[in-house]
Amino acid sequence: MTPMRKEQCMKVLSGLKRRKHKHVTWFTAPVSDKAIVDDYKLKIPNPMDLGTMMNKLERDSYSTATDFVLDLRRVFGNCLRYNTTKQDSLRPVAVDMLKTAEENDGLLYLKT
């Protein structure tokens, strides 16, 4: 990944972390809530969060922007996969964040 592309990815993550939604913090670190962590690990084989993604960027673990985008989709896809009913309060947050992420991801490919 080029330095310019890496900077663009960091901006995408920073923008998502700054969202004003009260539940955005659920996506900034690995799931650790003792009430659900074991069940979550059983249902979600490839967990991902925004903090882990930032660490991967800082360590140059992404070779392409596509790898970054796949992880970003995984963050919110995992939430939707785990929280399966309409009553789950994180579903609308994940949908909103995914929409915003997709809009920002489009910018990654427009900028060269």
PDB file of C-alpha atoms in Angstrom:
ATOM      1  CA  MET A   1       0.000   0.000   0.000  1.00  0.00           C
ATOM      2  CA  THR A   2       1.351   3.394  -0.920  1.00  0.00           C
ATOM      3  CA  PRO A   3       1.891   6.027   1.792  1.00  0.00           C
ATOM      4  CA  MET A   4      -0.811   8.200   0.218  1.00  0.00           C
ATOM      5  CA  ARG A   5      -3.323   5.330   0.225  1.00  0.00           C
ATOM      6  CA  LYS A   6      -2.394   4.502   3.832  1.00  0.00           C
ATOM      7  CA  GLU A   7      -3.089   8.120   4.836  1.00  0.00           C
ATOM      8  CA  GLN A   8      -6.461   7.966   3.092  1.00  0.00           C
ATOM      9  CA  CYS A   9      -7.318   4.772   4.998  1.00  0.00           C
ATOM     10  CA  MET A  10      -6.338   6.403   8.282  1.00  0.00           C
ATOM     11  CA  LYS A  11      -8.641   9.314   7.494  1.00  0.00           C
ATOM     12  CA  VAL A  12     -11.518   6.907   6.849  1.00  0.00           C
ATOM     13  CA  LEU A  13     -10.972   5.247  10.249  1.00  0.00           C
ATOM     14  CA  SER A  14     -10.548   8.553  12.066  1.00  0.00           C
ATOM     15  CA  GLY A  15     -13.763   9.851  10.539  1.00  0.00           C
ATOM     16  CA  LEU A  16     -15.698   6.776  11.624  1.00  0.00           C
ATOM     17  CA  LYS A  17     -14.293   6.943  15.150  1.00  0.00           C
ATOM     18  CA  ARG A  18     -15.358  10.596  15.439  1.00  0.00           C
ATOM     19  CA  ARG A  19     -18.982   9.816  14.612  1.00  0.00           C
ATOM     20  CA  LYS A  20     -21.343  11.324  17.155  1.00  0.00           C
ATOM     21  CA  HIS A  21     -23.476   8.217  17.565  1.00  0.00           C
ATOM     22  CA  LYS A  22     -23.403   7.052  21.182  1.00  0.00           C
ATOM     23  CA  HIS A  23     -22.758   3.422  20.223  1.00  0.00           C
ATOM     24  CA  VAL A  24     -19.725   4.041  17.982  1.00  0.00           C
ATOM     25  CA  THR A  25     -17.444   2.982  20.848  1.00  0.00           C
ATOM     26  CA  TRP A  26     -18.693  -0.596  20.442  1.00  0.00           C
ATOM     27  CA  PHE A  27     -16.730  -0.744  17.184  1.00  0.00           C
ATOM     28  CA  THR A  28     -13.443   0.781  18.356  1.00  0.00           C
ATOM     29  CA  ALA A  29     -12.054  -2.233  20.255  1.00  0.00           C
ATOM     30  CA  PRO A  30     -12.444  -6.020  20.225  1.00  0.00           C
ATOM     31  CA  VAL A  31     -15.605  -7.405  21.834  1.00  0.00           C
ATOM     32  CA  SER A  32     -14.764  -7.899  25.501  1.00  0.00           C
ATOM     33  CA  ASP A  33     -18.131  -7.802  27.294  1.00  0.00           C
ATOM     34  CA  LYS A  34     -17.973 -10.832  29.585  1.00  0.00           C
ATOM     35  CA  ALA A  35     -21.695 -11.440  29.099  1.00  0.00           C
ATOM     36  CA  ILE A  36     -21.303 -12.158  25.375  1.00  0.00           C
ATOM     37  CA  VAL A  37     -17.621 -12.666  24.536  1.00  0.00           C
ATOM     38  CA  ASP A  38     -17.698 -16.488  24.533  1.00  0.00           C
ATOM     39  CA  ASP A  39     -20.880 -16.631  22.455  1.00  0.00           C
ATOM     40  CA  TYR A  40     -19.499 -13.973  20.111  1.00  0.00           C
ATOM     41  CA  LYS A  41     -16.313 -15.944  19.522  1.00  0.00           C
ATOM     42  CA  LEU A  42     -18.397 -19.018  18.674  1.00  0.00           C
ATOM     43  CA  LYS A  43     -20.528 -17.154  16.133  1.00  0.00           C
ATOM     44  CA  ILE A  44     -17.958 -14.785  14.628  1.00  0.00           C
ATOM     45  CA  PRO A  45     -14.895 -16.634  13.301  1.00  0.00           C
ATOM     46  CA  ASN A  46     -13.033 -13.500  12.119  1.00  0.00           C
ATOM     47  CA  PRO A  47     -13.629 -10.631  14.540  1.00  0.00           C
ATOM     48  CA  MET A  48     -12.494  -7.159  13.562  1.00  0.00           C
ATOM     49  CA  ASP A  49     -12.748  -3.657  15.037  1.00  0.00           C
ATOM     50  CA  LEU A  50     -11.629  -0.145  14.126  1.00  0.00           C
ATOM     51  CA  GLY A  51      -8.808  -0.101  16.692  1.00  0.00           C
ATOM     52  CA  THR A  52      -7.315  -3.321  15.351  1.00  0.00           C
ATOM     53  CA  MET A  53      -7.567  -1.899  11.854  1.00  0.00           C
ATOM     54  CA  MET A  54      -5.670   1.232  12.896  1.00  0.00           C
ATOM     55  CA  ASN A  55      -2.957  -0.954  14.440  1.00  0.00           C
ATOM     56  CA  LYS A  56      -2.737  -2.956  11.225  1.00  0.00           C
ATOM     57  CA  LEU A  57      -2.353   0.263   9.233  1.00  0.00           C
ATOM     58  CA  GLU A  58       0.363   1.536  11.559  1.00  0.00           C
ATOM     59  CA  ARG A  59       2.245  -1.785  11.227  1.00  0.00           C
ATOM     60  CA  ASP A  60       1.827  -1.781   7.424  1.00  0.00           C
ATOM     61  CA  SER A  61      -0.117  -5.047   7.588  1.00  0.00           C
ATOM     62  CA  TYR A  62      -2.408  -4.093   4.697  1.00  0.00           C
ATOM     63  CA  SER A  63      -0.818  -4.698   1.335  1.00  0.00           C
ATOM     64  CA  THR A  64      -3.728  -3.144  -0.589  1.00  0.00           C
ATOM     65  CA  ALA A  65      -6.646  -0.809  -0.024  1.00  0.00           C
ATOM     66  CA  THR A  66      -8.898  -3.729  -0.935  1.00  0.00           C
ATOM     67  CA  ASP A  67      -7.653  -5.650   2.127  1.00  0.00           C
ATOM     68  CA  PHE A  68      -8.448  -2.607   4.251  1.00  0.00           C
ATOM     69  CA  VAL A  69     -11.959  -2.297   2.763  1.00  0.00           C
ATOM     70  CA  LEU A  70     -12.660  -5.982   3.393  1.00  0.00           C
ATOM     71  CA  ASP A  71     -11.744  -5.593   7.073  1.00  0.00           C
ATOM     72  CA  LEU A  72     -13.859  -2.457   7.328  1.00  0.00           C
ATOM     73  CA  ARG A  73     -16.866  -4.303   5.945  1.00  0.00           C
ATOM     74  CA  ARG A  74     -16.112  -7.174   8.307  1.00  0.00           C
ATOM     75  CA  VAL A  75     -16.408  -4.873  11.367  1.00  0.00           C
ATOM     76  CA  PHE A  76     -20.018  -3.983  10.611  1.00  0.00           C
ATOM     77  CA  GLY A  77     -20.908  -7.259   8.910  1.00  0.00           C
ATOM     78  CA  ASN A  78     -19.907  -9.115  12.074  1.00  0.00           C
ATOM     79  CA  CYS A  79     -22.181  -6.854  14.099  1.00  0.00           C
ATOM     80  CA  LEU A  80     -25.105  -7.563  11.783  1.00  0.00           C
ATOM     81  CA  ARG A  81     -24.334 -11.287  11.816  1.00  0.00           C
ATOM     82  CA  TYR A  82     -24.253 -11.411  15.624  1.00  0.00           C
ATOM     83  CA  ASN A  83     -27.164  -9.038  16.324  1.00  0.00           C
ATOM     84  CA  THR A  84     -29.817 -10.764  14.255  1.00  0.00           C
ATOM     85  CA  THR A  85     -33.126  -9.291  15.404  1.00  0.00           C
ATOM     86  CA  LYS A  86     -34.613  -5.909  14.587  1.00  0.00           C
ATOM     87  CA  GLN A  87     -34.740  -5.180  18.311  1.00  0.00           C
ATOM     88  CA  ASP A  88     -30.930  -5.332  18.653  1.00  0.00           C
ATOM     89  CA  SER A  89     -29.888  -1.732  19.274  1.00  0.00           C
ATOM     90  CA  LEU A  90     -26.591  -2.050  17.411  1.00  0.00           C
ATOM     91  CA  ARG A  91     -28.123  -3.133  14.078  1.00  0.00           C
ATOM     92  CA  PRO A  92     -29.160   0.376  12.957  1.00  0.00           C
ATOM     93  CA  VAL A  93     -25.812   1.747  14.106  1.00  0.00           C
ATOM     94  CA  ALA A  94     -23.946  -0.909  12.103  1.00  0.00           C
ATOM     95  CA  VAL A  95     -26.087  -0.205   9.026  1.00  0.00           C
ATOM     96  CA  ASP A  96     -25.434   3.539   9.321  1.00  0.00           C
ATOM     97  CA  MET A  97     -21.701   3.059   9.896  1.00  0.00           C
ATOM     98  CA  LEU A  98     -21.455   0.601   7.008  1.00  0.00           C
ATOM     99  CA  LYS A  99     -23.195   3.082   4.709  1.00  0.00           C
ATOM    100  CA  THR A 100     -20.794   5.827   5.753  1.00  0.00           C
ATOM    101  CA  ALA A 101     -17.830   3.472   5.395  1.00  0.00           C
ATOM    102  CA  GLU A 102     -18.931   2.478   1.883  1.00  0.00           C
ATOM    103  CA  GLU A 103     -19.218   6.146   0.906  1.00  0.00           C
ATOM    104  CA  ASN A 104     -15.731   6.801   2.262  1.00  0.00           C
ATOM    105  CA  ASP A 105     -14.346   3.645   0.654  1.00  0.00           C
ATOM    106  CA  GLY A 106     -15.517   4.979  -2.679  1.00  0.00           C
ATOM    107  CA  LEU A 107     -13.299   7.985  -2.102  1.00  0.00           C
ATOM    108  CA  LEU A 108     -10.304   5.661  -1.684  1.00  0.00           C
ATOM    109  CA  TYR A 109     -10.728   4.450  -5.223  1.00  0.00           C
ATOM    110  CA  LEU A 110     -11.494   7.852  -6.723  1.00  0.00           C
ATOM    111  CA  LYS A 111      -8.321   9.432  -5.364  1.00  0.00           C
ATOM    112  CA  THR A 112      -5.162   8.311  -7.081  1.00  0.00           C
TER     113      THR A 112
END
